[in-house]
Coordinates of C-alpha atoms in Angstrom, one line a residue:
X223 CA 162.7 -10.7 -5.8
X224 CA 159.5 -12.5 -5.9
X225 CA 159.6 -15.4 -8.4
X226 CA 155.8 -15.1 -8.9
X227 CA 156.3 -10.9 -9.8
X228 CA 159.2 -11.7 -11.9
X229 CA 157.3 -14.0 -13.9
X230 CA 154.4 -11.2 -14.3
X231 CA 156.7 -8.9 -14.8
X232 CA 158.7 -11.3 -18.2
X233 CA 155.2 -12.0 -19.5
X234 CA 154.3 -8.3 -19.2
X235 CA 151.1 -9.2 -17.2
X236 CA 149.4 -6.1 -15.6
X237 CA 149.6 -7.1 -11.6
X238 CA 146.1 -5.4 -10.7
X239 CA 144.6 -8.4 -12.8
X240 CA 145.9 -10.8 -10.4
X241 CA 145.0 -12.3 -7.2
X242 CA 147.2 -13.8 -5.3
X243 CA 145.6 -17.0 -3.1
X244 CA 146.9 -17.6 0.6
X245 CA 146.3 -21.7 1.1
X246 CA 146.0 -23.5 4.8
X247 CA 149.8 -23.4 5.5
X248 CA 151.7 -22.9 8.9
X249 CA 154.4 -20.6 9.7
X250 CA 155.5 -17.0 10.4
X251 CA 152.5 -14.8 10.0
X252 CA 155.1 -11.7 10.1
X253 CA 157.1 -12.6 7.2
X254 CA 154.1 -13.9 5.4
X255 CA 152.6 -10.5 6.2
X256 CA 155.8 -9.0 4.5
X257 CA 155.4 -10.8 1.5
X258 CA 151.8 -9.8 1.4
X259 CA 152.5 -6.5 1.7
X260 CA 155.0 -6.5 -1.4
X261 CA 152.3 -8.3 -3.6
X262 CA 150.1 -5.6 -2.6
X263 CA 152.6 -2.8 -3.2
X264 CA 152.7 -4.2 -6.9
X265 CA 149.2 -3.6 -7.2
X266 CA 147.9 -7.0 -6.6
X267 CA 145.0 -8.1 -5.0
X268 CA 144.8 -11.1 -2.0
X269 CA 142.9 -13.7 -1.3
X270 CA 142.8 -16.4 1.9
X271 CA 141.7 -19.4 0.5
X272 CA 139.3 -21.9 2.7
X273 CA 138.8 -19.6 5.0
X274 CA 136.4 -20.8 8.2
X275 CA 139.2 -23.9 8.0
X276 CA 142.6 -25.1 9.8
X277 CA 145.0 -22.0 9.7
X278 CA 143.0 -19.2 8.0
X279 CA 141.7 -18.1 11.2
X280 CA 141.0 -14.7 12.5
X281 CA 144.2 -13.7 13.4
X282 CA 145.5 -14.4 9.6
X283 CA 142.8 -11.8 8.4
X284 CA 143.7 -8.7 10.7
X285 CA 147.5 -9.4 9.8
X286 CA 146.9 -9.7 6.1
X287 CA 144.0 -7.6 5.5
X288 CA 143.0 -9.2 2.4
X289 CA 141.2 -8.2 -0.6
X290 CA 139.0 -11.4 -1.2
X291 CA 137.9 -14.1 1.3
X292 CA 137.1 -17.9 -0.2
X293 CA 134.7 -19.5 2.2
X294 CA 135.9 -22.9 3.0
X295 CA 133.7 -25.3 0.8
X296 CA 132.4 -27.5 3.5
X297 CA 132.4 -24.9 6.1
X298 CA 129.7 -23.0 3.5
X299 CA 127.6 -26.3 2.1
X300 CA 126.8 -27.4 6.0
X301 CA 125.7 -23.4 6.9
X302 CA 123.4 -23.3 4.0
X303 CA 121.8 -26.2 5.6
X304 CA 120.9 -23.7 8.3
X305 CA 121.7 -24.4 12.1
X306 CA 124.3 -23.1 14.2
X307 CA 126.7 -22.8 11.3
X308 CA 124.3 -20.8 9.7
X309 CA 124.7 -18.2 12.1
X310 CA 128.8 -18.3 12.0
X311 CA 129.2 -17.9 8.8
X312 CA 127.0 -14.9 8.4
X313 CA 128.8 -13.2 11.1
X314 CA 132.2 -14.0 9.0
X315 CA 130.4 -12.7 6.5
X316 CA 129.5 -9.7 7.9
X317 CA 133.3 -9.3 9.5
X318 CA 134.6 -9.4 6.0
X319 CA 132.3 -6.6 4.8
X320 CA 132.9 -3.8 7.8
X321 CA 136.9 -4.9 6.6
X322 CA 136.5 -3.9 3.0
X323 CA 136.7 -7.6 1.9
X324 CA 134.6 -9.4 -0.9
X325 CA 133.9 -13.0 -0.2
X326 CA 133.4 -15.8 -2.2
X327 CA 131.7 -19.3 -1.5
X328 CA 132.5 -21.6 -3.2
X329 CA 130.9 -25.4 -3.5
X330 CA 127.5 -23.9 -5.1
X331 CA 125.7 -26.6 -6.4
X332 CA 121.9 -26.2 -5.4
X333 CA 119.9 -23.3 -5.8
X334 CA 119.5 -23.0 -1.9
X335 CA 122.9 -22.7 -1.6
X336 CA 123.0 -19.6 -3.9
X337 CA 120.0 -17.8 -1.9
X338 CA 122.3 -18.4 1.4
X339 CA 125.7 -17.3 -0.6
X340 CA 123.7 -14.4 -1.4
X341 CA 122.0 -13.5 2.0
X342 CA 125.9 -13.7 3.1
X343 CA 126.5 -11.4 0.6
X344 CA 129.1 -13.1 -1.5
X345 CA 130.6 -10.9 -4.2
X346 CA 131.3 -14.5 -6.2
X347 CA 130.2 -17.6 -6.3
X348 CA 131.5 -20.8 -8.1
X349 CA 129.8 -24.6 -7.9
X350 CA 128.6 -26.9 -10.0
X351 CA 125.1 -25.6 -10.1
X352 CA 126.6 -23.5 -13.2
X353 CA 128.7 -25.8 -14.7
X354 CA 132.2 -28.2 -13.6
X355 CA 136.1 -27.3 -14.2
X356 CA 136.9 -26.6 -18.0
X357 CA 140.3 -26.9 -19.5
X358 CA 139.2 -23.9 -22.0
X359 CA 138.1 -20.3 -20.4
X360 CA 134.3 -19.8 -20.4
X361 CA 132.7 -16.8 -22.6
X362 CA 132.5 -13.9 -19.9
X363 CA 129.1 -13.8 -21.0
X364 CA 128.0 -17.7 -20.4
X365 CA 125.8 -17.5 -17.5
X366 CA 124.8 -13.9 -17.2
X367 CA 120.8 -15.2 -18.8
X368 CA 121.1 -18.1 -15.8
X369 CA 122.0 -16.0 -13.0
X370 CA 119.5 -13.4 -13.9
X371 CA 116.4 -16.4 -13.7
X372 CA 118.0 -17.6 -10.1
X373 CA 118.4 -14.0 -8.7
X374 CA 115.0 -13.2 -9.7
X375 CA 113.4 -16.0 -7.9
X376 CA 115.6 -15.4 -4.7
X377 CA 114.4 -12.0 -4.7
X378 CA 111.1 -12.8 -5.7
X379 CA 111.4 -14.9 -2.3
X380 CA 112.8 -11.8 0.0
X381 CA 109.8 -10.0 -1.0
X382 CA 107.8 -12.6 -0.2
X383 CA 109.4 -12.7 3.3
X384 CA 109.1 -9.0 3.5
X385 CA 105.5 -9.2 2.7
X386 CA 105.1 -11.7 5.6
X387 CA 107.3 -9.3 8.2
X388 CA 104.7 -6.3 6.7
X389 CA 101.5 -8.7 7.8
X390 CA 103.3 -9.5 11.1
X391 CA 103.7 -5.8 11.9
X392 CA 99.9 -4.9 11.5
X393 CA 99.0 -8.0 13.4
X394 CA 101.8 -6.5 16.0
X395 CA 99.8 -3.4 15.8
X396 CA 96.6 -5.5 17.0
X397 CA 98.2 -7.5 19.6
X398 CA 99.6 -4.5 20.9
X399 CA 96.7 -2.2 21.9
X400 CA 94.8 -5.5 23.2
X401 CA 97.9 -6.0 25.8
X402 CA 98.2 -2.4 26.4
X403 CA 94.9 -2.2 27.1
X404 CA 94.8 -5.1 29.7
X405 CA 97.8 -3.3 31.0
X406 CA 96.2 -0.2 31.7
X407 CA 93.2 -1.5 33.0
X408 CA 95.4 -3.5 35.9
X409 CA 93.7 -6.7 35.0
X410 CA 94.1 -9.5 36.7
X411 CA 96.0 -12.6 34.7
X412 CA 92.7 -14.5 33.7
X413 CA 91.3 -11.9 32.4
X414 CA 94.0 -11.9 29.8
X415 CA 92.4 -13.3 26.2
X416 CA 93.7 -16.9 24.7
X417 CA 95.5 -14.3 21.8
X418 CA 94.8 -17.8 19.4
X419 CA 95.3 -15.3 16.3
X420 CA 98.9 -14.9 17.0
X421 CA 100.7 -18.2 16.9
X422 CA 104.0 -16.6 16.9
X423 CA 103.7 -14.6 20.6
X424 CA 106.5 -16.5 22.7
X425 CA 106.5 -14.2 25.6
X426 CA 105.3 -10.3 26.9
X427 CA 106.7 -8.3 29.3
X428 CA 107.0 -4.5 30.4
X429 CA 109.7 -2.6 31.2
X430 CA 110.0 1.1 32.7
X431 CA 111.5 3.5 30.8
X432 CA 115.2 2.8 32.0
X433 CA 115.0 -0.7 30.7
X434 CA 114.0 -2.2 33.9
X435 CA 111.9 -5.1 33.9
X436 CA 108.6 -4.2 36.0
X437 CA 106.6 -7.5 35.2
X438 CA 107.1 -11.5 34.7
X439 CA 107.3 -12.9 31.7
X440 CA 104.0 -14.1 30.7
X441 CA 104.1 -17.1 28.4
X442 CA 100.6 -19.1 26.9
X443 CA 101.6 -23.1 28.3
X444 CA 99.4 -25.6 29.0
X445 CA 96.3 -24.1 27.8
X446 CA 96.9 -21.3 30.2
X447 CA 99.2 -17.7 31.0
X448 CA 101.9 -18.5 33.1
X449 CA 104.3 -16.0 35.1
X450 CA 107.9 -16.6 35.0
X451 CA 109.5 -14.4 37.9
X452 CA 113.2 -14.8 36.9
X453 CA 113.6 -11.5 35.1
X454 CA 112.2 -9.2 37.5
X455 CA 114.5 -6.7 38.3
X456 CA 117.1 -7.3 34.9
X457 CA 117.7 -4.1 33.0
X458 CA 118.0 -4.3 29.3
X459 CA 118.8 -1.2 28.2
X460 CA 122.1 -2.9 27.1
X461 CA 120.3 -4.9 24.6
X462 CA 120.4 -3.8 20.9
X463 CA 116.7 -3.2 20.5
X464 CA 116.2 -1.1 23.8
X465 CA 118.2 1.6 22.5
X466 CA 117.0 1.4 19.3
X467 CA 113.8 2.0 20.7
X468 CA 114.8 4.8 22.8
X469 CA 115.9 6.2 19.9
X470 CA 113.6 6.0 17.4
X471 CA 110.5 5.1 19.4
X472 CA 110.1 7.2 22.3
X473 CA 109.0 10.2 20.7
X474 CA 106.4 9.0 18.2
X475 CA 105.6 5.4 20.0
X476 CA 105.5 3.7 17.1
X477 CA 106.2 0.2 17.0
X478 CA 110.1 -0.9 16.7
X479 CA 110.9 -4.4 15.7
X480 CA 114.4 -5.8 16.3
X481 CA 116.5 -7.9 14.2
X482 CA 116.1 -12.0 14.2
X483 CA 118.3 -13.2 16.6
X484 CA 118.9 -16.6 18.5
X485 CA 117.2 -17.0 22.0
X486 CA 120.0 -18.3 24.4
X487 CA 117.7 -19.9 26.3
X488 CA 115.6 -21.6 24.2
X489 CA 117.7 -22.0 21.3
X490 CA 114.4 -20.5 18.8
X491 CA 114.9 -17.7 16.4
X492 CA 113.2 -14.4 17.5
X493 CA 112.6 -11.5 17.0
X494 CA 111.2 -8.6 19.9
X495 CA 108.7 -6.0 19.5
X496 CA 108.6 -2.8 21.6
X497 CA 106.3 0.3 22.0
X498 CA 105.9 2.6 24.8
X499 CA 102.9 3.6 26.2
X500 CA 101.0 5.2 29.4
X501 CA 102.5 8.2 28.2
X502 CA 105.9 7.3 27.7
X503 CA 106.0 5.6 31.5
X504 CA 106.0 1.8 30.8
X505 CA 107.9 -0.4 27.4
X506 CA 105.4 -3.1 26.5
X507 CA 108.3 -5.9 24.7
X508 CA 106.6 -8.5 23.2
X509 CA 108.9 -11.9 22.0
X510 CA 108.2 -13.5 18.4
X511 CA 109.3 -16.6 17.4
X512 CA 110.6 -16.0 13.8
X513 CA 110.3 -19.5 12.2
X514 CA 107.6 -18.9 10.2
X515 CA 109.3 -16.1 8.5

């Protein structure tokens, strides 16, 4: 028998109130997974502790399947910072969440560090922004009034970014029918507009109908619209938001916006904009840089 049921089980200690917390040790994962699998069948819940860290790696999680994932503390503080990390431990984040998991980051002691716990969607949080260790339990009440003042501001700020996005989208709206318009007319490349009212156009481009890229990229450098011939050709129908916008944009032609994404080649957050046009023929795709928002 399990020491650790035994002593639930002599202190009559319901096991579905307990979580039991898988540390950074070594050795078989099989028999670990065994013993797992007996907490479970007790009615316990699991949890892998610093996970991001040392052993709790991927492969731990699809043997164990836990219940609850603990971000690792400095794993979480140096992704809230933003950066590369950022991006890693969202995608853990969103791993844990197609897998039924609840995570938890802990190390929350600024306020920025909540917002990104919550835009990873963490379940739980626990830091020192709330308060330190106590020998004594806390009231389960004690910080329901502060968490309610430091939600409220973070989403008083995702509606602020949403209220941005909505701006960006009519502007898109604009930009769009002057581009389209320059592409139906067959105009040469100078007599393209400066676009100055749209500080966030990277790139434009147009594809046919199968994804295939039927232009150059046309970038504003140097005081001037350059071509870059390197994509001719490509067909991104693979990508994300081609699809998307065959599905969703093709028969209205509205405007479809992907999700923010990192540019591999120029390491900037974007986002791309799509909308067919001369009836349904040609994809304008227009590239946003996304800092702003």
């Amino acid at each position: 028998a399990l020491p650790s049921l035994k002593q639930l089980s002599r202190h009559n200690v319901d096991p579905q109130r307990i979580v039991f917390e898988i540390t950074e040790l070594g050795g078989d994962i099989q028999r670990l997974a065994d013993v797992v699998a007996r907490y479970r069948h007790a009615g316990a819940r699991i949890a892998i502790d610093d996970f991001g860290a040392g052993y709790s790696q991927l492969d731990r999680v699809l043997a164990l399947q836990p219940d609850i994932l603990k971000l690792d503390m400095r794993l979480f503080q140096a992704a809230a910072l933003g950066g590369p990390s950022s991006d890693v431990v969202k995608a853990l984040a969103q791993m844990a969440e197609k897998t039924g998991c609840w995570i938890i980051a802990e190390g929350v002691e600024t306020e920025d560090q909540l917002n990104f716990a919550l835009e990873c969607g963490s379940r739980y949080v626990q830091g020192f922004l709330f308060a330190r260790a106590q020998e004594d339990f806390f009231a389960t009440d004690a910080f329901v009034e502060r968490f309610a003042q430091l939600r409220q501001r973070y989403v008083q700020q995702k509606l602020g970014e949403r209220g941005r996005l909505m701006i960006m989208r009519q502007q898109l709206c604009e930009l769009m029918a002057i581009l389209q318009a320059w592409a139906l007319a067959r105009a040469p490349l100078n007599a393209l507009p400066q676009l100055q009212a749209f500080p966030w156009l990277l790139r434009f481009y147009q594809c046919d109908r199968h994804g295939t890229q039927l232009t150059p990229n046309l970038e504003w450098r140097n005081n001037g619209w350059e071509a870059d011939n390197r994509y001719l050709g490509h067909n991104w129908s693979w990508r994300p938001y081609f699809y998307q916008l065959l599905a969703e944009g093709w028969d209205e032609r509205r405007l479809t916006l992907s999700t923010t994404y990192r540019d591999a080649t120029s390491n900037q957050y974007c986002l791309t904009a799509g909308q067919f046009f001369d009836n349904g023929e040609r994809l304008l795709l227009i590239d946003i840089d996304a800092a702003g928002l």
